[in-house]
CSV table of C-alpha atoms in Angstrom, one decimal:
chain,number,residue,atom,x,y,z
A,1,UNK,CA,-55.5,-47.0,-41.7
A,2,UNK,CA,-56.9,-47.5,-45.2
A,3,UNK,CA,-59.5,-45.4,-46.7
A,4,UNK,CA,-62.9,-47.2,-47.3
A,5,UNK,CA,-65.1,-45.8,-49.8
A,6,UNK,CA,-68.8,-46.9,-49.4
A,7,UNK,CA,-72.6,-45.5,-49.3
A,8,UNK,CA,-74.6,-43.2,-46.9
A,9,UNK,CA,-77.5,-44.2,-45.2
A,10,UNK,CA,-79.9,-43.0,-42.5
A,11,UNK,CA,-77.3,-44.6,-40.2
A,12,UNK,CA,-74.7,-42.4,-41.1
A,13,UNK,CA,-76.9,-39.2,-40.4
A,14,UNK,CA,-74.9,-37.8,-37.0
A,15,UNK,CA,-71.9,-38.3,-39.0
A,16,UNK,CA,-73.3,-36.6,-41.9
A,17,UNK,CA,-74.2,-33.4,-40.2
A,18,UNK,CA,-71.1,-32.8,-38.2
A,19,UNK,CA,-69.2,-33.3,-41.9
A,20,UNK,CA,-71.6,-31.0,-42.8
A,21,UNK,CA,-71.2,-28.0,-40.4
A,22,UNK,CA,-67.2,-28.3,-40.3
A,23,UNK,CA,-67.2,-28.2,-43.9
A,24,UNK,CA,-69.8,-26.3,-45.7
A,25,UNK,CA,-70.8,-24.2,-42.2
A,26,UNK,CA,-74.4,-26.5,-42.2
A,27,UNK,CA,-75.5,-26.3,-45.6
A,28,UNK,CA,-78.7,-28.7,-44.8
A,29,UNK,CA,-81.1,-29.0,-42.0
A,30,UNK,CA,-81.2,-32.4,-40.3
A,31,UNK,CA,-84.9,-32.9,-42.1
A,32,UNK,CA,-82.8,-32.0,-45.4
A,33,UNK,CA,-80.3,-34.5,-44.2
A,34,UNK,CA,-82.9,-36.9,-43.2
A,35,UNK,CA,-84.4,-36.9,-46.5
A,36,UNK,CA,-81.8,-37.3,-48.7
A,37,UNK,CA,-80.0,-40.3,-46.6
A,38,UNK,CA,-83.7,-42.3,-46.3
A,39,UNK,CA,-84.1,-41.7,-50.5
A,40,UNK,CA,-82.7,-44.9,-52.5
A,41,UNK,CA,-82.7,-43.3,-55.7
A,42,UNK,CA,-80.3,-40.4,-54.9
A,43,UNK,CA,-76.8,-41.0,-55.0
A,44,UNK,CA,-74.4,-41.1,-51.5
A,45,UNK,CA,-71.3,-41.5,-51.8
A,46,UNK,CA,-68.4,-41.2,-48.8
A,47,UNK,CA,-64.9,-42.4,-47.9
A,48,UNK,CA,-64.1,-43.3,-44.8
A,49,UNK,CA,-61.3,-43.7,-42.1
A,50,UNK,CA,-62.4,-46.6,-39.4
A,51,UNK,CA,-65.3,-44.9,-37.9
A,52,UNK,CA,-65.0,-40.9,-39.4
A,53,UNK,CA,-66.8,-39.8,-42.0
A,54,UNK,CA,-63.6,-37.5,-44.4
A,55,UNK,CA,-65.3,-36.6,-47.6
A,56,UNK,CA,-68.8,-37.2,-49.2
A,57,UNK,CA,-70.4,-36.2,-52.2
A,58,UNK,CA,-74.1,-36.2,-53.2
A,59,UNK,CA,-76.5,-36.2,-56.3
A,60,UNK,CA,-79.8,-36.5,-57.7
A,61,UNK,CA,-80.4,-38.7,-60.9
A,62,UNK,CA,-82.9,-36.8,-63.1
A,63,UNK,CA,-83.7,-38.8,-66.2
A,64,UNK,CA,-79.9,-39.0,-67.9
A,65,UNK,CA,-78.4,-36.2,-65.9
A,66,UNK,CA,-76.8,-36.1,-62.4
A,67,UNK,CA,-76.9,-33.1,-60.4
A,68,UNK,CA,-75.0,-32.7,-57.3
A,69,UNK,CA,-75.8,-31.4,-54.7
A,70,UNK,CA,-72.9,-31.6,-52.2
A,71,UNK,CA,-69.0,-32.2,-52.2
A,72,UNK,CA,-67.7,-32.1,-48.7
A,73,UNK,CA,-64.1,-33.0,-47.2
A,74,UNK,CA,-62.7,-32.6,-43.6
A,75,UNK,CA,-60.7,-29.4,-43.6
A,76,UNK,CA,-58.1,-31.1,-41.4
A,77,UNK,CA,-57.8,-33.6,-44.7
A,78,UNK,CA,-58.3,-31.0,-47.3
A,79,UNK,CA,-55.7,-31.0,-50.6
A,80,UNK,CA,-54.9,-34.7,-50.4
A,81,UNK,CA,-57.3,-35.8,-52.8
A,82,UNK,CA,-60.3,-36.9,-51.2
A,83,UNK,CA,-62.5,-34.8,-53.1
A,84,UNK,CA,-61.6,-35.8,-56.1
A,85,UNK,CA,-61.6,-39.6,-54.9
A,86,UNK,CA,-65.4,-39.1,-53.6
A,87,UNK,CA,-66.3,-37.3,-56.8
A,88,UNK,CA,-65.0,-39.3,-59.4
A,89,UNK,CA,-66.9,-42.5,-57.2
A,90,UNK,CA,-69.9,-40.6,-57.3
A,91,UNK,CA,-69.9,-39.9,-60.9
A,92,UNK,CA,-68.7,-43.5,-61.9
A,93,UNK,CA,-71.9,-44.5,-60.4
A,94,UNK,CA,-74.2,-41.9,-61.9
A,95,UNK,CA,-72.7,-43.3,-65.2
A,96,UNK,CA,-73.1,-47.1,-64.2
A,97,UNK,CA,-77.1,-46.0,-63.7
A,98,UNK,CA,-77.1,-44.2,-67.6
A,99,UNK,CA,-76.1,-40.8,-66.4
A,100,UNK,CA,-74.7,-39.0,-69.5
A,101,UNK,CA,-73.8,-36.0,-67.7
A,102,UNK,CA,-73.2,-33.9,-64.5
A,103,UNK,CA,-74.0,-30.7,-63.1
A,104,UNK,CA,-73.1,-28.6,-60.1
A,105,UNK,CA,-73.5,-25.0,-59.0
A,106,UNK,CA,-70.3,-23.7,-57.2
A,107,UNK,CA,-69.4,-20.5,-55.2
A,108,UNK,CA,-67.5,-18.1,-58.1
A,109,UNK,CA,-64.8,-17.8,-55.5
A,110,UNK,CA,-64.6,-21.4,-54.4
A,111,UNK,CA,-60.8,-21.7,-56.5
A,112,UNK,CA,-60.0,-25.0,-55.1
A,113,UNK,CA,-63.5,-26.4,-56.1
A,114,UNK,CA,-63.1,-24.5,-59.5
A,115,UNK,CA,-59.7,-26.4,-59.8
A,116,UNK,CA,-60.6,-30.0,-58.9
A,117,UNK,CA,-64.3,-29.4,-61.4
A,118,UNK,CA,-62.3,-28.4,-64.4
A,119,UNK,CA,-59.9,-31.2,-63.4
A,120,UNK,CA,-62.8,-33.6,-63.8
A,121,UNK,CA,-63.9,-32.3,-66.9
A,122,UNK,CA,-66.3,-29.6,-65.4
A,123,UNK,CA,-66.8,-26.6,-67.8
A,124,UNK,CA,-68.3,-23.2,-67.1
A,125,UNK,CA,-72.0,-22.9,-68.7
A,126,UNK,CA,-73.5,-20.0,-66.9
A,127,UNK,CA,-73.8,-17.8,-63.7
A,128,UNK,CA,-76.7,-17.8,-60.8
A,129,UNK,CA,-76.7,-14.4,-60.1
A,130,UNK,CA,-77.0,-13.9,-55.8
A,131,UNK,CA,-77.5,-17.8,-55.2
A,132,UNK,CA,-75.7,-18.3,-52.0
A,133,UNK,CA,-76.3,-16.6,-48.7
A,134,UNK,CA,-73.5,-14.3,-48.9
A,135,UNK,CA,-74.8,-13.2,-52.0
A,136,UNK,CA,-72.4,-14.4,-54.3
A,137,UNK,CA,-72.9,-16.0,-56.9
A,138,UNK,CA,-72.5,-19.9,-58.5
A,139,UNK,CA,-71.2,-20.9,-61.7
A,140,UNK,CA,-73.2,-23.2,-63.8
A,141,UNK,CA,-71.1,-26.0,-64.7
A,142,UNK,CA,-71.7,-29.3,-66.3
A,143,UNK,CA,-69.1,-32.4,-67.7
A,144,UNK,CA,-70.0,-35.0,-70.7
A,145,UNK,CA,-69.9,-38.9,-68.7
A,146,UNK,CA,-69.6,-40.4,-72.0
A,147,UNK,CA,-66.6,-39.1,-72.9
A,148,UNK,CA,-63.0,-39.0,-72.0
A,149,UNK,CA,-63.2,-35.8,-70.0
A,150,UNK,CA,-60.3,-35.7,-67.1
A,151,UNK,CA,-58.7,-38.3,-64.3
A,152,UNK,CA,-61.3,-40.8,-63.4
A,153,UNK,CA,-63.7,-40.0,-65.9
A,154,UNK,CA,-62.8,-43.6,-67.8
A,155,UNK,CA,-64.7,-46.5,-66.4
A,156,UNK,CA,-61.6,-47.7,-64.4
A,157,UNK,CA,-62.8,-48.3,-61.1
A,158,UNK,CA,-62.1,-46.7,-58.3
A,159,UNK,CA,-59.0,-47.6,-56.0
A,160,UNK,CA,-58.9,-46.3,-52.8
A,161,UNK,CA,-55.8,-47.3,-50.4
């Protein structure tokens, strides 16, 4: 079956917190959830497989910038490029709305994350020190959307398939 890439809505919210909890251990409440599906100018992007939900990726549009908030991928379909398909969606449209460029915080010893960021352009700008629950901390990163920057960053669209 084909993947289907699409957006996330308050409809999708059951599926949005099991994705959640599988993936990130339940990163958001179901209010956080709530909120963010319900608000029309944050971005939502997914891909699909029939009826399950396999990666998703969210972000807030603040003037010119996008920050996301939220990459999440099945483990069971981890390292076959759904991240990076969800992603590079989600930043195509930040940079059909006027986004110039991206942000993200990710765990310091997240290496596949690290990868697939730098992959996309992502470059290390600083360090939260203690920002996640563990205690670790995030790295600051941010990529240029108006420039030739890594696979997907061009304004091909997206194929999924």
């Amino acid at each position: 079956m084909p993947l289907r890439p699409g957006n996330l809505g308050p409809e999708h919210l059951d599926a949005c917190l099991a994705l959640d909890r599988a993936s990130l251990e339940g990163l958001w409440t179901p209010a956080q959830w709530c909120a963010e599906l319900r608000d029309g100018q944050r971005l939502k992007r997914a891909l699909w497989r029939g009826p399950d939900l396999l990666a998703m990726a969210c972000g807030w549009l603040v003037v010119d910038e996008l920050h996301i908030t939220l990459v999440a991928v099945q483990p069971a379909e981890r390292r076959r490029g759904l991240g990076s398909q969800v992603l590079r969606d989600l930043l195509a449209e930040a940079r059909r709305r006027g986004a110039g460029a991206a942000t993200l915080e990710v765990h310091a010893s997240n290496g596949a994350a690290l990868g697939l960021y730098s992959r996309l352009g992502f470059r290390i700008h600083g360090r939260r020190r203690g920002y996640y629950r563990d205690g670790a901390d995030a790295l600051i990163q941010w990529a240029s959307l108006t420039e030739p920057a890594g696979p997907g960053l061009d304004n091909t669209p997206n194929q999924c398939g």
